[in-house]
XYZ file of C-alpha atoms in Angstrom:
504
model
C -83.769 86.814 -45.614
C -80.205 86.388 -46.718
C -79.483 90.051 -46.276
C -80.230 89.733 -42.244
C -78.622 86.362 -42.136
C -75.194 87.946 -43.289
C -75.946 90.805 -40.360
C -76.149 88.483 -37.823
C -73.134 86.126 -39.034
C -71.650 90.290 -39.071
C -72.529 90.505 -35.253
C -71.634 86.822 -34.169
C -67.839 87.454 -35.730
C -67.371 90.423 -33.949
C -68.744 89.410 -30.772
C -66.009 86.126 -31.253
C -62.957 88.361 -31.953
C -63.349 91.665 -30.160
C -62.673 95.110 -31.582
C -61.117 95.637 -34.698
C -57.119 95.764 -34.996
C -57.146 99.375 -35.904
C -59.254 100.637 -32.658
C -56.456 99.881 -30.570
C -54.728 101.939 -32.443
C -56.977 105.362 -32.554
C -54.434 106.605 -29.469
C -51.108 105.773 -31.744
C -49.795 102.377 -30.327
C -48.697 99.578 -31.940
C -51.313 97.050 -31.660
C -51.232 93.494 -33.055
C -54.439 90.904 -32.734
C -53.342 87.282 -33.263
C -56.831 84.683 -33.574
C -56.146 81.219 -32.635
C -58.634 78.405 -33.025
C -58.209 76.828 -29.748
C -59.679 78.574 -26.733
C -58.762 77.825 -23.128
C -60.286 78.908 -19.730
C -57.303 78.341 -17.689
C -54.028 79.785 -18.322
C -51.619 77.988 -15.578
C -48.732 77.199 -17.814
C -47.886 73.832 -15.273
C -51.907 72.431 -16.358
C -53.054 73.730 -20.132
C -52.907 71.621 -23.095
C -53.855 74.641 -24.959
C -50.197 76.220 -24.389
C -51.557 79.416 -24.321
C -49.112 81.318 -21.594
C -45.839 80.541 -23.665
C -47.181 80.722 -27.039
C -48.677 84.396 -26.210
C -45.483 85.621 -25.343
C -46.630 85.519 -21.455
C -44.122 82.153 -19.696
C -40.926 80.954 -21.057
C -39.220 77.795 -20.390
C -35.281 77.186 -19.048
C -34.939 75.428 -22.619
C -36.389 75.775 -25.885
C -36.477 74.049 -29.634
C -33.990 75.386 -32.262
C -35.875 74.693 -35.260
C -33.372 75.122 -37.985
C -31.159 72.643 -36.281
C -33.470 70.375 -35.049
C -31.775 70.516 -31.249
C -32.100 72.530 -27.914
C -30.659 75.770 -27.284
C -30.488 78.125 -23.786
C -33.385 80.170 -23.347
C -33.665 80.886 -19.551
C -31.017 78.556 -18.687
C -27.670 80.008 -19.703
C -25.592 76.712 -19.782
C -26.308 73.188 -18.020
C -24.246 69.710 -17.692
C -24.874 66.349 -17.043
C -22.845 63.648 -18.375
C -23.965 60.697 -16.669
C -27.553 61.331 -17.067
C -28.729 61.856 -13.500
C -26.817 64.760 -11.896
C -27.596 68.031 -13.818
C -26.532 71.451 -13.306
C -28.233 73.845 -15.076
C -27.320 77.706 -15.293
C -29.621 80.560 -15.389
C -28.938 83.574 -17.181
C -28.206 86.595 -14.502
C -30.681 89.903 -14.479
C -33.847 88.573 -15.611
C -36.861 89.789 -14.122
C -41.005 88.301 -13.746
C -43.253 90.760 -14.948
C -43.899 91.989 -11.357
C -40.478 93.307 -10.701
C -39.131 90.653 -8.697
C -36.195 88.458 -9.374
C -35.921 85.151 -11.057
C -32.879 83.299 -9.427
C -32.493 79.011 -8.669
C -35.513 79.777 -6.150
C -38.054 80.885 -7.709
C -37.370 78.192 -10.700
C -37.618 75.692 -8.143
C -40.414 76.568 -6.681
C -41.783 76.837 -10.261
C -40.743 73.108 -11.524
C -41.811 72.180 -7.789
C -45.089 73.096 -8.567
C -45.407 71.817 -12.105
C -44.621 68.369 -10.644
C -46.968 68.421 -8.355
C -49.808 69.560 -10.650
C -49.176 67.259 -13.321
C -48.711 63.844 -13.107
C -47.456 63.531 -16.455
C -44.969 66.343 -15.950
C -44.140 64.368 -12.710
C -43.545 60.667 -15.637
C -41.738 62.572 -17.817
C -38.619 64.709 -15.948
C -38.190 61.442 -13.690
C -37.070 64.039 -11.017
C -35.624 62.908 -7.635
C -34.193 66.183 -5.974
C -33.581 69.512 -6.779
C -31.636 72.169 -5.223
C -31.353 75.871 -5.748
C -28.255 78.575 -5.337
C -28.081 81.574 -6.180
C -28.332 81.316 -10.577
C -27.224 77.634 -9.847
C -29.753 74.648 -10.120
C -28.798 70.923 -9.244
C -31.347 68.045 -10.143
C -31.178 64.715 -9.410
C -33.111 62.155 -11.610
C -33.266 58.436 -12.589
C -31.644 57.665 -15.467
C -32.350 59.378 -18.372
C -30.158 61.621 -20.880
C -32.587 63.442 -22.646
C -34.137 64.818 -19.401
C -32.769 68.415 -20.536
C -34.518 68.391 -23.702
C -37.778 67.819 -21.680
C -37.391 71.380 -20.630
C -38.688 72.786 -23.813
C -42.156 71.186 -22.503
C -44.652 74.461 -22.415
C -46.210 72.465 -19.013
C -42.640 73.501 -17.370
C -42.482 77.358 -18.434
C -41.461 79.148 -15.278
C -43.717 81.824 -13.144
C -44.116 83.174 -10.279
C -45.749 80.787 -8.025
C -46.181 83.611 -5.121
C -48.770 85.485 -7.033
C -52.379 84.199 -6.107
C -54.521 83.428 -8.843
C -52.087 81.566 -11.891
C -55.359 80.000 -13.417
C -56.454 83.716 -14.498
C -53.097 85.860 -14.009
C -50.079 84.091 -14.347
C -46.685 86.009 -14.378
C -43.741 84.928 -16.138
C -40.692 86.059 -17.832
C -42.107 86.591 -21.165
C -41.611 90.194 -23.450
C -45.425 90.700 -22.874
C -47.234 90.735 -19.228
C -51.021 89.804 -19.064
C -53.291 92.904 -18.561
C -57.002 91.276 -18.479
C -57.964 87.511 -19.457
C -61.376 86.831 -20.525
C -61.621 83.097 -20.001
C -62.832 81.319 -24.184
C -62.371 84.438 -25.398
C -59.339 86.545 -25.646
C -56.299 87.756 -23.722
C -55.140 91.228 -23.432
C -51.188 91.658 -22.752
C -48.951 94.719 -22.643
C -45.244 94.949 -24.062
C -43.044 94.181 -20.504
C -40.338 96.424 -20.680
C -37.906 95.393 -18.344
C -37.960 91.865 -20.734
C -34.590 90.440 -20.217
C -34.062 89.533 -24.161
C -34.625 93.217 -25.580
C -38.338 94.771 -25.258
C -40.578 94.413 -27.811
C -41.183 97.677 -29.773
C -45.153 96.737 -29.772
C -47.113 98.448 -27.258
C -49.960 96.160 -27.239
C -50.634 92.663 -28.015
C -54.904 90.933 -28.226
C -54.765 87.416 -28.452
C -58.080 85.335 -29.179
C -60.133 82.932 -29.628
C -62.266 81.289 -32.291
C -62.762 77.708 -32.905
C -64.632 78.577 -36.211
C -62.074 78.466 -39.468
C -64.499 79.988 -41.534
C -64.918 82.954 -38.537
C -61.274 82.989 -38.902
C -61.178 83.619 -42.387
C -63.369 86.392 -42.357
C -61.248 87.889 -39.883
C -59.009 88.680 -41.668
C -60.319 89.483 -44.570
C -62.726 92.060 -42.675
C -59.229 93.654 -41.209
C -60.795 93.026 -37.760
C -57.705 90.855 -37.135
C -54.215 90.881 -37.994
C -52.994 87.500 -37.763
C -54.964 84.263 -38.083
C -53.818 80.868 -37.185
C -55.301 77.597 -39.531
C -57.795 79.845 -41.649
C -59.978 77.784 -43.457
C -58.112 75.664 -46.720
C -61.277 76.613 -48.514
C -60.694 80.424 -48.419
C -56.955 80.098 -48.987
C -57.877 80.919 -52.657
C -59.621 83.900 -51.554
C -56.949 85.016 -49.255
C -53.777 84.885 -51.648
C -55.670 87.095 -54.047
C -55.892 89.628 -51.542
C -53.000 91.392 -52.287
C -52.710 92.582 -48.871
C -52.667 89.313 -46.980
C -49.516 86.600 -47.109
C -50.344 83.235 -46.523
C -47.638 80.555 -45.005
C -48.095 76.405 -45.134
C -45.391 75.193 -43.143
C -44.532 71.849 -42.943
C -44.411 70.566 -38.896
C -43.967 67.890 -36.796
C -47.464 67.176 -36.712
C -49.640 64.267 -37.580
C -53.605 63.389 -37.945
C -54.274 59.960 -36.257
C -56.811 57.776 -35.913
C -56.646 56.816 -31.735
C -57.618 53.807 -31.029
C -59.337 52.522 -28.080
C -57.508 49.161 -27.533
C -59.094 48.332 -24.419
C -62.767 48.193 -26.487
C -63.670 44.368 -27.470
C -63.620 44.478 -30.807
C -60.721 46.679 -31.058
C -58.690 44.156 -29.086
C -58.068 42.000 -32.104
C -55.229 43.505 -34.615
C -57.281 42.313 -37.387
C -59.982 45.090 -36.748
C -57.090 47.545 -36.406
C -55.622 46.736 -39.293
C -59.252 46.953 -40.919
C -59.720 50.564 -39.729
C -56.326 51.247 -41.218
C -56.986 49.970 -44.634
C -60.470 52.282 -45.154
C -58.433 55.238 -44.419
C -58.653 57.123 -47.926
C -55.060 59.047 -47.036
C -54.300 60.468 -50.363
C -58.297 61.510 -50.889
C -57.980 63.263 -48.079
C -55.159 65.129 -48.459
C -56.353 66.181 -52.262
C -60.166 67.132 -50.954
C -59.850 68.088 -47.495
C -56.444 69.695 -47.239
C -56.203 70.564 -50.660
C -52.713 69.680 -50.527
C -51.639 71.338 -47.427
C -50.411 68.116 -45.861
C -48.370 64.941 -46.596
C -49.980 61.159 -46.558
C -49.192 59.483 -43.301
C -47.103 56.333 -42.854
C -45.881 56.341 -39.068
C -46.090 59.146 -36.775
C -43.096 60.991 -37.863
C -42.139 62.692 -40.626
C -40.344 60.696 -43.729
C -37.544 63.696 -43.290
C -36.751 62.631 -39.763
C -33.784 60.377 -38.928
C -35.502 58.256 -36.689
C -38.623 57.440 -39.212
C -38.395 53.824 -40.610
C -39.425 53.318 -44.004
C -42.579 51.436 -44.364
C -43.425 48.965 -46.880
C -46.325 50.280 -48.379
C -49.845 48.642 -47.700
C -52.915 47.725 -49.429
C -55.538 49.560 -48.820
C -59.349 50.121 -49.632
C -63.008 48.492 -48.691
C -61.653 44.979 -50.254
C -58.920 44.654 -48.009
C -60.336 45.892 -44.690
C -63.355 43.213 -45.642
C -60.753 40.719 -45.751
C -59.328 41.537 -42.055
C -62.526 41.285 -40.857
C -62.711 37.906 -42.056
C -59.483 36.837 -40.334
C -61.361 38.462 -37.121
C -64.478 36.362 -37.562
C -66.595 38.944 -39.175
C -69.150 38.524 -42.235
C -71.364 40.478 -44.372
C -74.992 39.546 -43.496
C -77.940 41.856 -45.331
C -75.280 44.347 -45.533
C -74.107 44.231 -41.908
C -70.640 43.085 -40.841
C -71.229 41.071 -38.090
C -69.908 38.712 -35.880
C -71.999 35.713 -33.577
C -74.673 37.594 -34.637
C -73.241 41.001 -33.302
C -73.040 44.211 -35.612
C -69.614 45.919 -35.766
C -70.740 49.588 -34.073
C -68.052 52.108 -33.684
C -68.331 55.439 -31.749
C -65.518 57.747 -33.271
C -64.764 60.832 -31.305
C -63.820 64.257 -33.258
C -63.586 68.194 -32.268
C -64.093 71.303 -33.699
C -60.967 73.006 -33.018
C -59.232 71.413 -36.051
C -61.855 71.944 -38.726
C -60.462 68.892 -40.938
C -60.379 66.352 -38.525
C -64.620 65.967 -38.233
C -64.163 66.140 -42.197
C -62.244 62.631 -42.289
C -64.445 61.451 -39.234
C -67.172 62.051 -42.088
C -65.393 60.276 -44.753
C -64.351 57.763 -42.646
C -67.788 57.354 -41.343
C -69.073 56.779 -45.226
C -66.478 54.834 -46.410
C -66.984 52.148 -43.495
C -70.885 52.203 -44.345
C -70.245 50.755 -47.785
C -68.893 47.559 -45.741
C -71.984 47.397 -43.486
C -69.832 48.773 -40.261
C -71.992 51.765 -38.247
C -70.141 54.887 -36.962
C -71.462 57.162 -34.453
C -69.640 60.238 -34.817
C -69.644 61.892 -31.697
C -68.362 65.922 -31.249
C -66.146 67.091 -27.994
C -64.414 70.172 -27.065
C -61.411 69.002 -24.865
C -60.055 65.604 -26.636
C -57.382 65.020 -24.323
C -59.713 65.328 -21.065
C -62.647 63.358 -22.320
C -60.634 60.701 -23.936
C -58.576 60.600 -19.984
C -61.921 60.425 -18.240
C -64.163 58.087 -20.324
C -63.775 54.664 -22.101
C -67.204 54.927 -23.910
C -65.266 55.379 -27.244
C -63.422 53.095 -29.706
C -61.879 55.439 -32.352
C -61.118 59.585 -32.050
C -59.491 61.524 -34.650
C -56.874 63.606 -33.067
C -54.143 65.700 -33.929
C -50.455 65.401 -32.133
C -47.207 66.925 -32.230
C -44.912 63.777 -32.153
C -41.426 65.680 -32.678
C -41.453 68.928 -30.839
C -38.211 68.477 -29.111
C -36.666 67.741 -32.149
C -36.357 63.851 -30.809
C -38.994 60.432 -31.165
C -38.840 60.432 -26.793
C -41.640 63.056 -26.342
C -43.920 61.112 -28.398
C -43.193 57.849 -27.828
C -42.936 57.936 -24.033
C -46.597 60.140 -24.228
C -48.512 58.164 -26.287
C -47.400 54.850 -25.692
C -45.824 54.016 -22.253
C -47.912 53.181 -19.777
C -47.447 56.086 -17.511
C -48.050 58.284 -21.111
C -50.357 61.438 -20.482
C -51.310 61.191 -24.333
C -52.123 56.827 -23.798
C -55.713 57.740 -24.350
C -55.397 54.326 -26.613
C -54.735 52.572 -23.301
C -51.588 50.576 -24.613
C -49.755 48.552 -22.262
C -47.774 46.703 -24.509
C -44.643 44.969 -22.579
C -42.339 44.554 -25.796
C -42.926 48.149 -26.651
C -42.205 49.879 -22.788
C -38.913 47.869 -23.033
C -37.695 49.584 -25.736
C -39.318 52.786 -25.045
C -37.457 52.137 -21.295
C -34.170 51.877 -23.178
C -34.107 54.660 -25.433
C -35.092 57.116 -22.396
C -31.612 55.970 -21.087
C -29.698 55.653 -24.376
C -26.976 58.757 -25.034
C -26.083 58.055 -28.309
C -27.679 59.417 -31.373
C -27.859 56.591 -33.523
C -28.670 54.132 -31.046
C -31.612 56.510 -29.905
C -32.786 56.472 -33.846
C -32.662 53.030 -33.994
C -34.870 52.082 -30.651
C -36.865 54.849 -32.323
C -37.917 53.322 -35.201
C -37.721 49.962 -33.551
C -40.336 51.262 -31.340
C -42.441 52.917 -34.456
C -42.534 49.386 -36.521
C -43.979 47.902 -33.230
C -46.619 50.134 -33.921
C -47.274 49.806 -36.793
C -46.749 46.194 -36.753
C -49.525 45.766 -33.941
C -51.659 48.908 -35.661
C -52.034 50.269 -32.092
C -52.635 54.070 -33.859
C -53.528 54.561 -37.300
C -51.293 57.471 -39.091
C -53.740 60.006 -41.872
C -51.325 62.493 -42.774
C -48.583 65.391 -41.630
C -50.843 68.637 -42.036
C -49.307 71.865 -43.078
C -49.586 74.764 -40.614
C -51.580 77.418 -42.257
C -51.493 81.178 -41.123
C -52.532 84.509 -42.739
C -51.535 88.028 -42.056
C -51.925 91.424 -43.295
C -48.276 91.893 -44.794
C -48.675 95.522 -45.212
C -49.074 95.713 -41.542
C -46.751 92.598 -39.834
C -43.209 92.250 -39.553
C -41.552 89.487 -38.645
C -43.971 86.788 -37.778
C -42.487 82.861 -38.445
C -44.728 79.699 -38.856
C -42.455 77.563 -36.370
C -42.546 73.898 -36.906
C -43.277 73.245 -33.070
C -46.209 75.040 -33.038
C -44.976 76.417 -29.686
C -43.293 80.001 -30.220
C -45.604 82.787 -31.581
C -45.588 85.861 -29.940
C -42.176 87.453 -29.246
C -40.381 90.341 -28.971
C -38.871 90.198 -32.678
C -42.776 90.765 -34.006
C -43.711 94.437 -35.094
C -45.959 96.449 -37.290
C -45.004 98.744 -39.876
């Protein structure tokens, strides 16, 4: 019985991640195969959360994060100005190319950002574009008032294509060092090296690029030499993968953080005193020790402690005592081991996905730990967080996972998650305090004075509990060292294929 169990789990994992690395290399190319545990079915760059186009080498944007610095840097855009924050010109580097030959000048990038605006709302909340005009390598954009509208060009949803090919939900073509040669839609991408790529051409022939939401599949993987890079393998084979002398594994530290959501708009969550409840069964430290094994950081706020514009937090109490206690202030009260209120029990539905294999862990934990208080949680599983928590209010907590830094800057996360007009508001906050100063630090220039409406806007949060903050996960990723070269864990999660990597 075990012995055919362990065939088929043989069978499922190859059927997940294709061929093995070294088929594609019978005929003496260089092959990598990078596994990623989020799948997409669409890859239009202006449309998927999943990011797929840009971080498989395929779209670049006009602007990008430099990581080590912690500010933007040219990528397609040469040079760009715009002192007073609403008349930009922006540069474009001369001689580069889509991966269909034809020419990338002020045009065609307008016609791109033309077209991400008008397929994305959010995109469209975000720039704050008025006009834009195109000559030659020159672009000129008019928007409201806003000063950090350049550094909202290292968003993946604005990565520039060619908008006159036909089908961009299956074949998009971009600027990228690698051009897309077949797409199968959950499962895996197949790209080829693009050698006219403007940057230098990559010296790998061949690039697969897949799919598997299961960290455990991932693992194995790797392990099994069917793949050569894996994103998030499972913390529990970590152990099993360092001894491997073959394999190198990397924990980063990024700008990423585990949340608890929280569905404002439900009745119960409505009162701060539940909030502040949920908050104070959150076992941070447990989980970081059990479920992360240490690959991640305790949560205070969204951002990291490193970050200028993080406040420091006076530390909270925490535990079943103290949530019981909020309750109380809510109106709540144990009866035959239900907390209950006018004779209502307290029934939460918390949302959770697959994709990030620790977040249904603390759902689970979460989910005991508010049992021994008399609260019920219905755990309920989703693929796509950010489209089902958009389309349905049936909900009152989700954990989710969110980059809240990738720009280098609080603005991308603080205008997403809690403006009004955010496309990450899935708590449905519409706080007026909070927009005000979110309002003013999209037009503030200076750097201090955009770290202090930062963390202004951060204690608001915290000080209403409108999210609750688990912890700053480590990105984890495994390769074969005896066959990569220069792969990097970036902290924006953004840039992963390129035309620096290579085998040996």
């Amino acid at each position: 019985m075990s012995l055919m169990i362990l065939i088929i789990c043989a069978v499922m994992l190859t059927a997940c991640v294709g061929t093995s690395s070294e088929e594609g290399e019978e005929d003496g190319e260089k092959n990598i195969h990078f596994l990623y545990n989020f799948s997409t079915n669409s890859l239009d760059p202006h449309v998927d959360s999943s990011y797929v186009p840009i971080r498989a080498g395929i779209a670049e944007t006009l602007i990008r994060l430099d990581e080590e610095n912690l500010n933007i840097e040219p990528w397609l855009a040469e040079s760009w100005e715009g002192e007073d924050g609403e008349n930009w010109t922006i540069q474009l580097h001369e001689g580069i190319k889509f991966q269909n030959g034809n020419t990338m000048d002020a045009e065609a990038v307008k016609k791109s950002l033309d077209r991400s605006l008008e397929e994305n709302v959010a995109i469209q909340n975000a720039l704050k574009i008025k006009s834009i005009e195109a000559d030659g390598l020159t672009l000129q954009i008019t928007t409201e008032p806003f000063p950090e509208f350049i550094s909202e060009l290292v968003n993946p949803n604005v990565s520039i294509i060619d908008v006159t090919e036909e089908d961009i939900v299956n074949h998009p073509v971009g600027t990228g060092p690698f051009k897309l040669t077949s797409f199968s839609p959950g499962s895996k991408l197949e790209l080829e090296r693009f050698d006219d790529y403007w940057d230098g051409a990559s010296k790998l022939d061949t690039v697969t690029f897949s799919f598997n939401e299961d960290a455990n599949a991932r693992s194995l993987a790797l392990e099994s030499g069917q793949v050569d890079i894996v994103y998030r393998p499972e913390v529990e084979s970590l152990e099993n993968l360092q001894s491997d002398g073959s394999i190198e594994v990397e924990s980063t530290a990024t700008f990423r953080v585990h949340q608890m959501t929280m569905n404002v708009q439900r009745e119960s969550l409505k009162d701060v005193n539940v909030r502040r409840a949920v908050d104070a069964l959150i076992d941070r430290q447990g989980i970081v020790d059990e479920i992360l094994l240490g690959h991640a950081e305790a949560a205070a706020g969204p951002f990291l402690p490193s970050l200028p514009f993080a406040p420091d937090y006076e530390e909270k109490l925490q535990g079943a005592d103290v949530a019981v206690e909020y309750l109380k202030e809510a109106g709540y009260t144990i009866q035959d081991g239900v907390m209950q209120k006018d004779g209502e029990p307290l029934k939460l539905t918390l949302l959770t996905y697959p994709a990030r294999a620790d977040l249904p862990l603390i759902a689970q934990v979460f989910q005991s730990d508010a049992k021994q208080i008399g609260i019920e949680v219905e755990i309920r599983q989703i693929e796509i967080p950010e489209e089902y928590m958009a389309s349905n209010r049936d909900w009152d907590l989700a954990t989710y996972s969110n980059l809240t830094a990738p720009r280098g800057d609080a603005g991308y996360y603080l205008n997403a998650t809690y403006h009004p007009t955010g496309a990450l508001n899935f708590s449905g906050a519409d706080e007026p305090k909070l927009t005000a100063i979110i309002d003013e630090l999209n037009q503030a220039v200076d750097q201090d004075e955009r770290s202090a409406l930062a963390e202004q806007a951060a204690d608001y949060v915290n000080e209403q509990m409108i999210n609750s903050f688990v912890l700053h996960p480590s990105t984890i990723v495994a390769y074969n060292k005896d066959k990569v070269v220069n792969w990097v864990t970036t902290k924006s999660e953004y840039y992963m294929i390129n035309n620096k990597l290579d085998v040996k």
